[in-house]
Coordinates of C-alpha atoms in Angstrom, one line a residue:
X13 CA -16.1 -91.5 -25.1
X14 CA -13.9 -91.6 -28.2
X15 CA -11.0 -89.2 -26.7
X16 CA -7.5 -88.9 -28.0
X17 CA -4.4 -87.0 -27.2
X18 CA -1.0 -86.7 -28.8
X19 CA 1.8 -86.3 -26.4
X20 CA 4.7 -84.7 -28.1
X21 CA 7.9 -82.8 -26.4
X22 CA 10.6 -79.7 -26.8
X23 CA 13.1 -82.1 -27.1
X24 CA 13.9 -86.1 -27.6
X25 CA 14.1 -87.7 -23.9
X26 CA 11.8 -84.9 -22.0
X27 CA 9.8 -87.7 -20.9
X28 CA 7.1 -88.2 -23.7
X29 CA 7.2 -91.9 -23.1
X30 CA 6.7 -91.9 -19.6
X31 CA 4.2 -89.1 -19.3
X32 CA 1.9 -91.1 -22.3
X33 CA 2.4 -94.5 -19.8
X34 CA 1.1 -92.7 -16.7
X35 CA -2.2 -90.9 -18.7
X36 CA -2.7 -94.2 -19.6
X37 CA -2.2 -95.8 -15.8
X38 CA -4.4 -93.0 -14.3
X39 CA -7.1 -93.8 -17.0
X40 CA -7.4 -97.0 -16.7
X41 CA -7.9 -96.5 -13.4
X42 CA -10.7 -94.5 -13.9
X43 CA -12.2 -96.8 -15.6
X44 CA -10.9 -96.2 -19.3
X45 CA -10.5 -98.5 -21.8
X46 CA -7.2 -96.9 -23.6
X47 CA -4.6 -97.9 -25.8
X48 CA -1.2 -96.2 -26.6
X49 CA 0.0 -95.7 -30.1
X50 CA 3.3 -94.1 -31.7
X51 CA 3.4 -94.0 -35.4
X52 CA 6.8 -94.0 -35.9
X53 CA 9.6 -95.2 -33.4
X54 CA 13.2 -95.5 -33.8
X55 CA 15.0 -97.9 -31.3
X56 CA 17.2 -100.7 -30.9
X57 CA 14.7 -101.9 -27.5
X58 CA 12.0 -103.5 -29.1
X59 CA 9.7 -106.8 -28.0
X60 CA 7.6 -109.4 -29.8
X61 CA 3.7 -109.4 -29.0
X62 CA 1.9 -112.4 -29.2
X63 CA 1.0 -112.5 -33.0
X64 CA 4.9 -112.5 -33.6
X65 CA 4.9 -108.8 -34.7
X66 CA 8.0 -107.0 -33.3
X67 CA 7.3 -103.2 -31.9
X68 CA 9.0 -101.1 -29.7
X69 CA 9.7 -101.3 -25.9
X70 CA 8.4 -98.4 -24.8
X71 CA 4.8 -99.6 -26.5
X72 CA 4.9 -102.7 -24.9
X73 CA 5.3 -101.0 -21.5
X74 CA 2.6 -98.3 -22.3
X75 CA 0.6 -100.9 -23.3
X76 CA 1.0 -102.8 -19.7
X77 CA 0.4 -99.4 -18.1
X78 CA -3.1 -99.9 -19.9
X79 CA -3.5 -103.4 -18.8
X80 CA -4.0 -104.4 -22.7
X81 CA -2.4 -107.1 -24.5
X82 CA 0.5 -105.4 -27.2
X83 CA -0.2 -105.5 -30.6
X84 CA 1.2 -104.0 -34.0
X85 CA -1.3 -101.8 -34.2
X86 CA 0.1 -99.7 -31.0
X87 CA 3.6 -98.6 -33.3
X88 CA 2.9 -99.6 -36.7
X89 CA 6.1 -98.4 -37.9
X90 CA 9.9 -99.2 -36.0
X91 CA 13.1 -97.9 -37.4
X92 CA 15.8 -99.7 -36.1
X93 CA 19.4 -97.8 -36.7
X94 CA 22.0 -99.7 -38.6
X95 CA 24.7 -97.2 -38.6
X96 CA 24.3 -93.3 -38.6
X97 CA 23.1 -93.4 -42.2
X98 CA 20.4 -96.3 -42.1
X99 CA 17.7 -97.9 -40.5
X100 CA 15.5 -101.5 -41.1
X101 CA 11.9 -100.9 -41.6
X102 CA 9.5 -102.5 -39.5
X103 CA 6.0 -102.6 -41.0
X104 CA 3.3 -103.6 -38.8
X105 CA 6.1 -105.9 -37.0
X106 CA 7.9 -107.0 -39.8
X107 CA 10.7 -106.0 -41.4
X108 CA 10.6 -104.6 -45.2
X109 CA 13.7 -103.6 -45.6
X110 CA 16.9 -101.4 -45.2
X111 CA 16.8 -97.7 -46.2
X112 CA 19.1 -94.5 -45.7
X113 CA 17.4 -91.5 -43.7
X114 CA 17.1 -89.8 -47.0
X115 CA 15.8 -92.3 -48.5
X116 CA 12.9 -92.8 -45.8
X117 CA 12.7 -89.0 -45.5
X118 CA 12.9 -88.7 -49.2
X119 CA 9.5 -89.8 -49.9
X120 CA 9.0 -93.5 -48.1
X121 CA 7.9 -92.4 -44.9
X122 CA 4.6 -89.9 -46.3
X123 CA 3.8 -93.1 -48.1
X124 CA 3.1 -94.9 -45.0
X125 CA 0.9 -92.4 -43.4
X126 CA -2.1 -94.1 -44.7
X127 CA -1.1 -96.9 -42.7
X128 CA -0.6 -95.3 -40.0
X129 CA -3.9 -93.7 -39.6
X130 CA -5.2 -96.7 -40.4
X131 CA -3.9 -98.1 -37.2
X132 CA -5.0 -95.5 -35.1
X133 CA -8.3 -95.1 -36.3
X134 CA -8.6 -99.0 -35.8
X135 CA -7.7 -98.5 -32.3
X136 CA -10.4 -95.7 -31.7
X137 CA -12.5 -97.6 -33.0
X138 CA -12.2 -100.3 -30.2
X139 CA -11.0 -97.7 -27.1
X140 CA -12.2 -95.0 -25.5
X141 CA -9.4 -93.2 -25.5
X142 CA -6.2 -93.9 -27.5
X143 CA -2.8 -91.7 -25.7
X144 CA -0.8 -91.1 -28.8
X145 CA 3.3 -90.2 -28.5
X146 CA 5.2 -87.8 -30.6
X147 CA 8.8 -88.4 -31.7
X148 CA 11.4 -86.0 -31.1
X149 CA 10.3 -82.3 -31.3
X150 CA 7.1 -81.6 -33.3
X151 CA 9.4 -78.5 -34.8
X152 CA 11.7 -80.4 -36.8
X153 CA 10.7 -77.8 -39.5
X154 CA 13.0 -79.8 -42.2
X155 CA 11.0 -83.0 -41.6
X156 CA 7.7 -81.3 -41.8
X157 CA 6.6 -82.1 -44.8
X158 CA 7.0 -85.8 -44.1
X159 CA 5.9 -86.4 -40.9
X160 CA 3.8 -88.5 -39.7
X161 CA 4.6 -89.0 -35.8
X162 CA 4.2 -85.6 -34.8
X163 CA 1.4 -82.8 -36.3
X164 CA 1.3 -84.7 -39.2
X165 CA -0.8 -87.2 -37.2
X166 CA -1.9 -84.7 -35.2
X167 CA -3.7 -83.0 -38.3
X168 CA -4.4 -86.0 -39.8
X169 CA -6.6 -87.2 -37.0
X170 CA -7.3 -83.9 -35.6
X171 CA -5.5 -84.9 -31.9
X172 CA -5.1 -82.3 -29.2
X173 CA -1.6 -81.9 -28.7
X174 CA 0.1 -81.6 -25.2
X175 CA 3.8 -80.8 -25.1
X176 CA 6.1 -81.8 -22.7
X177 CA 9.5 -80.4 -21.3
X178 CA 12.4 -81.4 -19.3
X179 CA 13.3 -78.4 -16.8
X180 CA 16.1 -80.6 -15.4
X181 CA 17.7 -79.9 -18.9
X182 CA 17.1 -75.6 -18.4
X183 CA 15.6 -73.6 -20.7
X184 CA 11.9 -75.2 -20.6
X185 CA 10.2 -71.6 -21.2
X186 CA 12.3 -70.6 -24.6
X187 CA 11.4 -74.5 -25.6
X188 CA 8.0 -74.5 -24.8
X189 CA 7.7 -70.7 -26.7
X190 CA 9.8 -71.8 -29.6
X191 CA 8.5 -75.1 -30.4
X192 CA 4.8 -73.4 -30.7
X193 CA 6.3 -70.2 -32.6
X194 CA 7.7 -72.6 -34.9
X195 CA 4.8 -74.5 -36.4
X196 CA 2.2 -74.0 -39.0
X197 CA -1.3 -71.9 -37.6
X198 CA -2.9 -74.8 -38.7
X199 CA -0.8 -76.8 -36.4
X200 CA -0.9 -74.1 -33.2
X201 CA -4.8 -74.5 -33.2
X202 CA -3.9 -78.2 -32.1
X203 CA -1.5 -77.5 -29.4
X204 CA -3.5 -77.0 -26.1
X205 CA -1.1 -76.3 -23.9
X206 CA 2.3 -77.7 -22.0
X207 CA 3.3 -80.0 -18.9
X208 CA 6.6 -79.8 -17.4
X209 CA 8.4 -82.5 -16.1
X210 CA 11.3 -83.3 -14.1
X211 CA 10.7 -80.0 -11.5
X212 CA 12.6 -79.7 -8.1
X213 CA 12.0 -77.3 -5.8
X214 CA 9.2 -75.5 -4.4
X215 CA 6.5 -74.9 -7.1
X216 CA 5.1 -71.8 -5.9
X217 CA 9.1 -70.1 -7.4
X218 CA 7.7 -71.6 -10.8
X219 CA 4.1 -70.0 -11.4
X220 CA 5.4 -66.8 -12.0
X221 CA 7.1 -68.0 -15.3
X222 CA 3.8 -70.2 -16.1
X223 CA 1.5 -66.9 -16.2
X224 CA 4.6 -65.3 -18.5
X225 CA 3.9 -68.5 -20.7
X226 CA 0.4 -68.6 -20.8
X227 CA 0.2 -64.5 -21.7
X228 CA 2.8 -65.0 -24.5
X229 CA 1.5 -68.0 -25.7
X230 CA -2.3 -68.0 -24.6
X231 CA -1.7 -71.6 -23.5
X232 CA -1.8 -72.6 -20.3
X233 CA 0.4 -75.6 -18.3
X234 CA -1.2 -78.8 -17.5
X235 CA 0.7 -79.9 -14.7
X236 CA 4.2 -79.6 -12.9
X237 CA 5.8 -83.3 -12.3
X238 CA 8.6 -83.4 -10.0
X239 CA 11.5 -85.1 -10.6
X240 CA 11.5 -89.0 -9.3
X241 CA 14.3 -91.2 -9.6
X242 CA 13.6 -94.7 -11.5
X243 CA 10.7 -93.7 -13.4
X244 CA 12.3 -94.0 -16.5
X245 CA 10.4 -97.2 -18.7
X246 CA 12.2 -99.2 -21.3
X247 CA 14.7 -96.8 -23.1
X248 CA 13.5 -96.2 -26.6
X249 CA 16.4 -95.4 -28.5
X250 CA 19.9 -97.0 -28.1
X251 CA 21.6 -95.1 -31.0
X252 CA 21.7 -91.9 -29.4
X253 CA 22.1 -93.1 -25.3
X254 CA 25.4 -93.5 -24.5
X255 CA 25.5 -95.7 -21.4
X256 CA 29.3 -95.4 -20.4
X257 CA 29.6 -95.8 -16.7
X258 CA 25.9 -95.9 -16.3
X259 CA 24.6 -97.9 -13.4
X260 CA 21.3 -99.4 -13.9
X261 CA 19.1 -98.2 -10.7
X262 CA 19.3 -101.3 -7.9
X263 CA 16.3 -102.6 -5.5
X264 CA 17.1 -100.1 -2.3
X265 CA 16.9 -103.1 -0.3
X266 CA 20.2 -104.4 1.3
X267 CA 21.3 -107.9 -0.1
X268 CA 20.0 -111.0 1.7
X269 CA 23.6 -112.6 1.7
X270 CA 26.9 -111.1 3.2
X271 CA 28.1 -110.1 -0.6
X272 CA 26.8 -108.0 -3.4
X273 CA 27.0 -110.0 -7.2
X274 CA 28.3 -107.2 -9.7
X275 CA 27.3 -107.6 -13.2
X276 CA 29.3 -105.5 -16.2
X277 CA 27.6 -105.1 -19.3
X278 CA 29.7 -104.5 -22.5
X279 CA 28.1 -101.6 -23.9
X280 CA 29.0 -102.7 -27.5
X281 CA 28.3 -100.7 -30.4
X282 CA 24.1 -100.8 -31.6
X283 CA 23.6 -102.5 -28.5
X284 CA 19.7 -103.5 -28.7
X285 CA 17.4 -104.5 -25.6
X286 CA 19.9 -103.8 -23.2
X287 CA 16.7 -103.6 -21.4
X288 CA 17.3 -107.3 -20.3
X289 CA 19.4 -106.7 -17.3
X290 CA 17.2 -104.4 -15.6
X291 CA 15.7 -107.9 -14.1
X292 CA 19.4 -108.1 -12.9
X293 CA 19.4 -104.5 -11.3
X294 CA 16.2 -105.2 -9.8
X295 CA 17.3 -107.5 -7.3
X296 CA 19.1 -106.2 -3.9
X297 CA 22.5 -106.3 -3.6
X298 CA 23.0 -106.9 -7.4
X299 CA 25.0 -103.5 -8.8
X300 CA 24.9 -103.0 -13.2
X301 CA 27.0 -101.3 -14.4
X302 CA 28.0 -100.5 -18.7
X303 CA 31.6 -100.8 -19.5
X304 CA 33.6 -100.7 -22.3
X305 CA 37.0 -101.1 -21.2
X306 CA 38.4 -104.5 -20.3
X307 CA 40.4 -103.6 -16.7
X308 CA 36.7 -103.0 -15.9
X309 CA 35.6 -106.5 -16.3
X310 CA 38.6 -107.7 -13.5
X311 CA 36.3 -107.4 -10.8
X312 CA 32.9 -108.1 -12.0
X313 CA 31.2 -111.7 -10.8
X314 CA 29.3 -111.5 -14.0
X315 CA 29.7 -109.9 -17.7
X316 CA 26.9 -109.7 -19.7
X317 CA 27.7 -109.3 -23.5
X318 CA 24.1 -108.1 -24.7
X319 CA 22.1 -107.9 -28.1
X320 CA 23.3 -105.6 -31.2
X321 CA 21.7 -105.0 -34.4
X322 CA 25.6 -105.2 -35.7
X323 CA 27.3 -108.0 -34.7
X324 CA 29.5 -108.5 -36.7
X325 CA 31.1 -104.6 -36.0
X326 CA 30.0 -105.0 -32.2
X327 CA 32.9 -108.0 -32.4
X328 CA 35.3 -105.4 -34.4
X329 CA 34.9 -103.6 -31.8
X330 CA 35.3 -105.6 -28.6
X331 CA 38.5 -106.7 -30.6
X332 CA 39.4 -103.2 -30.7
X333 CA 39.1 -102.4 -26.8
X334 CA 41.0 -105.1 -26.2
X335 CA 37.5 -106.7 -24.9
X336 CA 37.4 -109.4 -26.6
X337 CA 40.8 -110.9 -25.4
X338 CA 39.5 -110.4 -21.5
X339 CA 36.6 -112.3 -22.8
X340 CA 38.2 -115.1 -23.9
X341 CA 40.6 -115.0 -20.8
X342 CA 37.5 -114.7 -18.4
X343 CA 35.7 -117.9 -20.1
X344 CA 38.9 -120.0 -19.9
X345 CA 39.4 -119.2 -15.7
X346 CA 36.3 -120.4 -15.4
X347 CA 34.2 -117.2 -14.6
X348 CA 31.1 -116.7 -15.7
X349 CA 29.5 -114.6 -18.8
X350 CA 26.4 -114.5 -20.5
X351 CA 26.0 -113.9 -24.1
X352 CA 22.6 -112.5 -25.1
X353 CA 21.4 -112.7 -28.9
X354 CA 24.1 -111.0 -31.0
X355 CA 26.2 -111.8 -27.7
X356 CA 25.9 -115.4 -27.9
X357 CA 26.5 -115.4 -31.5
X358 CA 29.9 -113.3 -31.1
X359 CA 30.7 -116.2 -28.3
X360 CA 30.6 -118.8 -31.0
X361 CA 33.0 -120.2 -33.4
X362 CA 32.1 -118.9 -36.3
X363 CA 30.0 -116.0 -38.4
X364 CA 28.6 -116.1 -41.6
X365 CA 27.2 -112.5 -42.6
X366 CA 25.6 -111.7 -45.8
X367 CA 22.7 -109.7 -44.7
X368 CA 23.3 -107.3 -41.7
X369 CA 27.4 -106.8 -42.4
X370 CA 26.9 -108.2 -45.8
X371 CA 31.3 -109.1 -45.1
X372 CA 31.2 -112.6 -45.4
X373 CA 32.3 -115.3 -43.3
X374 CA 34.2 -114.0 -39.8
X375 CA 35.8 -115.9 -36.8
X376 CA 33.5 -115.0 -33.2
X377 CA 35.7 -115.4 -30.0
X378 CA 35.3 -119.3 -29.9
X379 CA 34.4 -119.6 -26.8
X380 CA 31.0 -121.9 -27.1
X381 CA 30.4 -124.3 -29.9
X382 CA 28.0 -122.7 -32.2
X383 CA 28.2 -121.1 -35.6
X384 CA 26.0 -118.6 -36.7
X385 CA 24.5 -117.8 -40.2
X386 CA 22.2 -115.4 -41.0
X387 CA 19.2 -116.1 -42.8
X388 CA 17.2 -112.9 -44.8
X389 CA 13.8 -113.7 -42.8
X390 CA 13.8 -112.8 -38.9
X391 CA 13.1 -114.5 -36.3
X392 CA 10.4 -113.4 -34.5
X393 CA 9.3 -115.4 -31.7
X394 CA 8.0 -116.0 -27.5
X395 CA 9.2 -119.1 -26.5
X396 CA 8.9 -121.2 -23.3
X397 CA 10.7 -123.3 -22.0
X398 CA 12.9 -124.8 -18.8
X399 CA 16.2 -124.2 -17.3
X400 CA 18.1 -124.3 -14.1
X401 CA 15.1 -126.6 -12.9
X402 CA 13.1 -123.3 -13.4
X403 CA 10.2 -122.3 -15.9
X404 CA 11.2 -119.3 -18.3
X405 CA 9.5 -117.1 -20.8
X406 CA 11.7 -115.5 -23.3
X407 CA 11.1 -113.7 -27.0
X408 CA 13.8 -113.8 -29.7
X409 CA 14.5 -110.7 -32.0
X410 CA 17.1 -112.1 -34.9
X411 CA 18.5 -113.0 -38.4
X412 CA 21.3 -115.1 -36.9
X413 CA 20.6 -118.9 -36.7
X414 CA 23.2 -120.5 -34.3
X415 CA 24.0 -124.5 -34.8
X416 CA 24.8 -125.5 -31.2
X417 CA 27.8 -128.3 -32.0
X418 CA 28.3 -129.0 -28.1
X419 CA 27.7 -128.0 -24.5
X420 CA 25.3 -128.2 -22.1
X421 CA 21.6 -127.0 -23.7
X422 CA 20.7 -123.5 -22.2
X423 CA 17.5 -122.5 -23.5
X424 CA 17.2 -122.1 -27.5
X425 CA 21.9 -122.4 -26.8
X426 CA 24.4 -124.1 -24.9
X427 CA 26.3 -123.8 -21.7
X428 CA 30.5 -124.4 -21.7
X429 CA 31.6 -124.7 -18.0
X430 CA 30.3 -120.6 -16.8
X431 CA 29.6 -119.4 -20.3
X432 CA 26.2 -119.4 -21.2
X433 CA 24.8 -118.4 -24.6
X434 CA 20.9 -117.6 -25.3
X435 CA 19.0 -115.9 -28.2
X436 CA 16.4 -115.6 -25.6
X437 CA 15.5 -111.7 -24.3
X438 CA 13.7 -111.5 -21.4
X439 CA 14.2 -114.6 -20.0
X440 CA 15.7 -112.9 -17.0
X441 CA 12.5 -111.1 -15.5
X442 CA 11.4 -115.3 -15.2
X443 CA 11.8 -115.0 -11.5
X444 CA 12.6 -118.3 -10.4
X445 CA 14.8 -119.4 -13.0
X446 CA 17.0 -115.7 -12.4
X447 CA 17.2 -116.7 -9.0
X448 CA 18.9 -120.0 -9.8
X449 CA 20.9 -118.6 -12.6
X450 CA 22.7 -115.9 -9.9
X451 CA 23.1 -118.6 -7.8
X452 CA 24.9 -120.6 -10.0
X453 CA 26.8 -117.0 -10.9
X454 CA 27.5 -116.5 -6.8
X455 CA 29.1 -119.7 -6.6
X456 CA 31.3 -119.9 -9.4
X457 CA 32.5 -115.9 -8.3
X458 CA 33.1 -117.2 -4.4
X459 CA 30.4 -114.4 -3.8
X460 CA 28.2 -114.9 -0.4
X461 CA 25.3 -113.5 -2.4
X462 CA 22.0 -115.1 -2.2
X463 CA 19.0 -114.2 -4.2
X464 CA 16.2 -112.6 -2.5
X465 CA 12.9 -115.6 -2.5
X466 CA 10.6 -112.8 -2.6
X467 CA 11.9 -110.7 -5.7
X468 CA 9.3 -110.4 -8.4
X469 CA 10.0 -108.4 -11.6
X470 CA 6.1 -108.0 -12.5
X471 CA 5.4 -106.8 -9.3
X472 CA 7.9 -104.3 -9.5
X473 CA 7.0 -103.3 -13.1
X474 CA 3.7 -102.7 -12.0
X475 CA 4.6 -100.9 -8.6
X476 CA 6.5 -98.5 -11.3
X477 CA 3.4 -98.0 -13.4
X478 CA 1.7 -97.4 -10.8
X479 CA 3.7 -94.5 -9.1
X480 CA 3.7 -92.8 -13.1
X481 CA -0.2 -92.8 -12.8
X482 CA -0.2 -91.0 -8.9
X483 CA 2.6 -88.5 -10.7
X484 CA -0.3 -87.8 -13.2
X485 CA -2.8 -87.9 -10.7
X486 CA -1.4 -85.7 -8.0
X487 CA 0.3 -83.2 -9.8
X488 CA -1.4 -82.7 -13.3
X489 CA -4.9 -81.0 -13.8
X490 CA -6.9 -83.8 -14.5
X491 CA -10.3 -82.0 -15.1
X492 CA -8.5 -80.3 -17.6
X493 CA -6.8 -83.3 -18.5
X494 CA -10.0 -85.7 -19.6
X495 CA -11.8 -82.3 -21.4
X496 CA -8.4 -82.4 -23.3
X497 CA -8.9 -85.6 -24.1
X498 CA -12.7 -86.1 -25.1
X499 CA -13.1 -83.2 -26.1
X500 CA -10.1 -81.8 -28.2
X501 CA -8.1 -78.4 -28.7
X502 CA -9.6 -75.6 -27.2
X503 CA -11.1 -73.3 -29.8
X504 CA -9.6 -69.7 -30.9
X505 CA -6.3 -70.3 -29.6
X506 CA -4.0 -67.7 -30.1
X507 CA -1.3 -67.6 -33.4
X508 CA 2.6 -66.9 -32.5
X509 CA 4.7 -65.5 -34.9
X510 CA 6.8 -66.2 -36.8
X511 CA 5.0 -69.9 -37.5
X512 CA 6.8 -72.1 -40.2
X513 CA 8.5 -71.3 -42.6
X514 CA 6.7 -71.6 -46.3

């Protein structure tokens, strides 16, 4: 078997990432060596693979759900969003450089489809079966031309394409019907059909519109996933989610101690791999929540000030809110806060910006003694380490170098009384050493709050895969599924007007 499929969507967010991560669980199941791949990601979550090549979340999850090591080859090309206007380039895991959208769109990004289906066919080469994930809609009819996440690749390497749609959102049948009305004939031969996610209610009400679909569109639907709470993996792009007043889904489990622990995350501007406190929200009887106002801080046990791909304007703007004064208050009654990559460095003393801000030199809150300078190369790293008397695993994801003039070491940082500062992500899914760490954060916060000893993150990671795979398997046609998949389009399907425009 040398099967492939490309899972694309009506819309961004209909579940393309998760529906790609449980094809790939319920093959490898079945005995399938598969990979995932996505040409082109934008997102501000991304993680380092073992080479030192940095790609995005989701991939690195997809690629668990696989049981295969991560590699560059899996998303050879990650925009990460510097503003509204312009992204940094990340070649096979390293960065090449800032462009505008028109600038990529102008011409850059059809120059790296060669690349890309490079990658892919390097990858089918070595795997069965290779689940491939669109970007956006596939009927962004202005990008067209350019693409090469969507039916470009599709075309390009001649990949069955599934489309999925969010009926949460309404309107699934005018997305599904538009987004294949709207492409190329060359493109609808490719499109074998739909799979909608997110369904509650009794599917039998459902089937009526189905047969509707499949006689308009001669396609027919490849499943019906209800909607499941926490099956969501890591969040691809932190531009566009807005995380005000989110809460991060908690264990169900009641807390082991008499107290919960609640943890506020400042949900700063560009925030990148807010990801890491989902270890946090995994424990029972520890309640995430984002914030951005600073009477919302007064009664959490523990603020978390995450990463940013702008730190210098995420510190403009805790200034702004008013943030950055409760921050400083906070560290100085002796209450604890962790600062997380650009966190830690806006903790420090002092910034000296000439490549991501390009403004110069810039006072942080001065709240731990480290200055920060960044250099042009990034830092792309998995260390290992100790703290807390516990083992940890980490990967750093920077330009920033921080000179630690003080404290108490704390991994790659320092520690001032309960501030701690780390370029380290990750390092919180190290079970052992985030039990100590929240009870060091219990007892400076008066909180009755004691860890559960038999939280583990992996296992619960895996327990999550694992229920995306028995969504695919119990409620998507699988037959029709693997023919799909090793054996491509199905011929002499049907052209619907109006197609794309010339």
């Amino acid at each position: 078997m040398s099967g492939g499929l490309l899972v694309a969507g009506t819309t961004s967010d209909a579940g393309k990432s998760v529906v790609t991560a449980g094809i790939c669980r319920w093959l490898v199941r079945q005995g399938v060596k598969v990979a995932p791949f996505k040409a082109q990601n934008m997102s501000l979550n991304s993680f380092v693979t073992r080479e030192g090549a940095e790609i995005g979340r989701a991939q690195a999850m997809q690629a668990q759900a696989c049981r295969v090591e991560p590699t560059a080859l899996m998303n050879p090309v990650l925009l990460k969003p510097g503003g509204e206007q312009s992204s940094q380039v990340v070649l096979l895991g390293r960065p090449v450089g800032e462009l505008s959208a028109r600038g990529y769109h102008g011409g850059r990004q059809q120059r790296l489809l060669g690349t890309v289906l490079d990658c892919l066919a390097e990858l089918r080469g070595t795997y069965d079966a290779v689940i491939c994930e669109g970007a956006g809609s596939p009927a962004e009819i202005n990008l067209r031309r350019t693409d090469i996440v969507n039916m470009g690749i599709a075309r390009n390497a001649r990949l069955p394409v599934l489309v999925v749609g969010d009926i949460d959102r309404g309107g699934v049948f005018a997305s599904f019907f538009g987004t294949v009305a709207l492409l190329s004939p060359e493109d609808q031969q490719l499109v074998a059909g739909f799979l909608v996610n997110k369904f509650r209610g009794d599917v039998s009400l459902l089937e009526p519109g189905l047969d509707m679909l499949r006689g308009l569109t001669g396609r027919r639907t490849y499943g019906v996933l209800p909607f499941r709470h926490g099956l969501g993996i890591d969040e691809e792009d932190g531009l566009r989610v807005s995380l005000r007043g989110t809460v991060r889904e908690s264990a169900t489990a009641a807390p082991v101690g008499q107290d919960v622990l609640r943890v506020a995350v400042c949900a700063i501007p560009l925030m990148s791999n807010f990801t890491d406190v989902d270890a946090l929200a995994a424990e029972p009887g520890v309640l995430v929540r984002f914030v951005d106002r600073p009477e919302e801080l007064a009664d959490a046990d523990l603020v978390v000030v995450p990463g940013t791909r702008g730190t210098v304007r995420a510190l403009e703007w805790l200034r702004e809110r008013g943030l950055a004064r409760a921050l400083v208050r906070r560290a100085a009654e002796h209450r604890p806060v962790l600062g997380i990559c650009g966190g830690f460095q806006i903790l420090g003393e002092r910034i000296e910006d000439e490549v991501e801000s390009r403004v110069g030199a810039v006072d942080g809150l001065g709240v731990l003694p480290v200055r920060v300078r960044f250099a042009r190369e990034k830092t792309l790293t998995r260390p290992v380490g100790e703290a807390l008397g516990e083992p940890v695993e980490g990967y750093e994801i920077h330009h920033g170098i921080g000179d630690v003039r003080g404290g108490e070491p704390f991994l790659d940082g320092c520690r001032v009384d309960q501030t701690w500062g780390t370029h380290w992500h990750g390092s919180l899914e190290s079970d052992g050493f985030r039990r100590a760490f929240l009870r060091e954060v219990a007892a400076a916060a008066g909180r009755r709050f004691v860890p559960a000893a038999d939280t583990s993150f992996a296992a619960l990671r895996e327990e999550q895969l694992d229920r995306l795979g028995d969504l695919i398997e119990q409620h998507a046609d699988t037959d029709a599924l693997w023919r799909l998949i090793e054996s491509g389009a199905p011929q002499g399907l049907p052209f619907i007007p109006p197609g794309a425009p010339a």
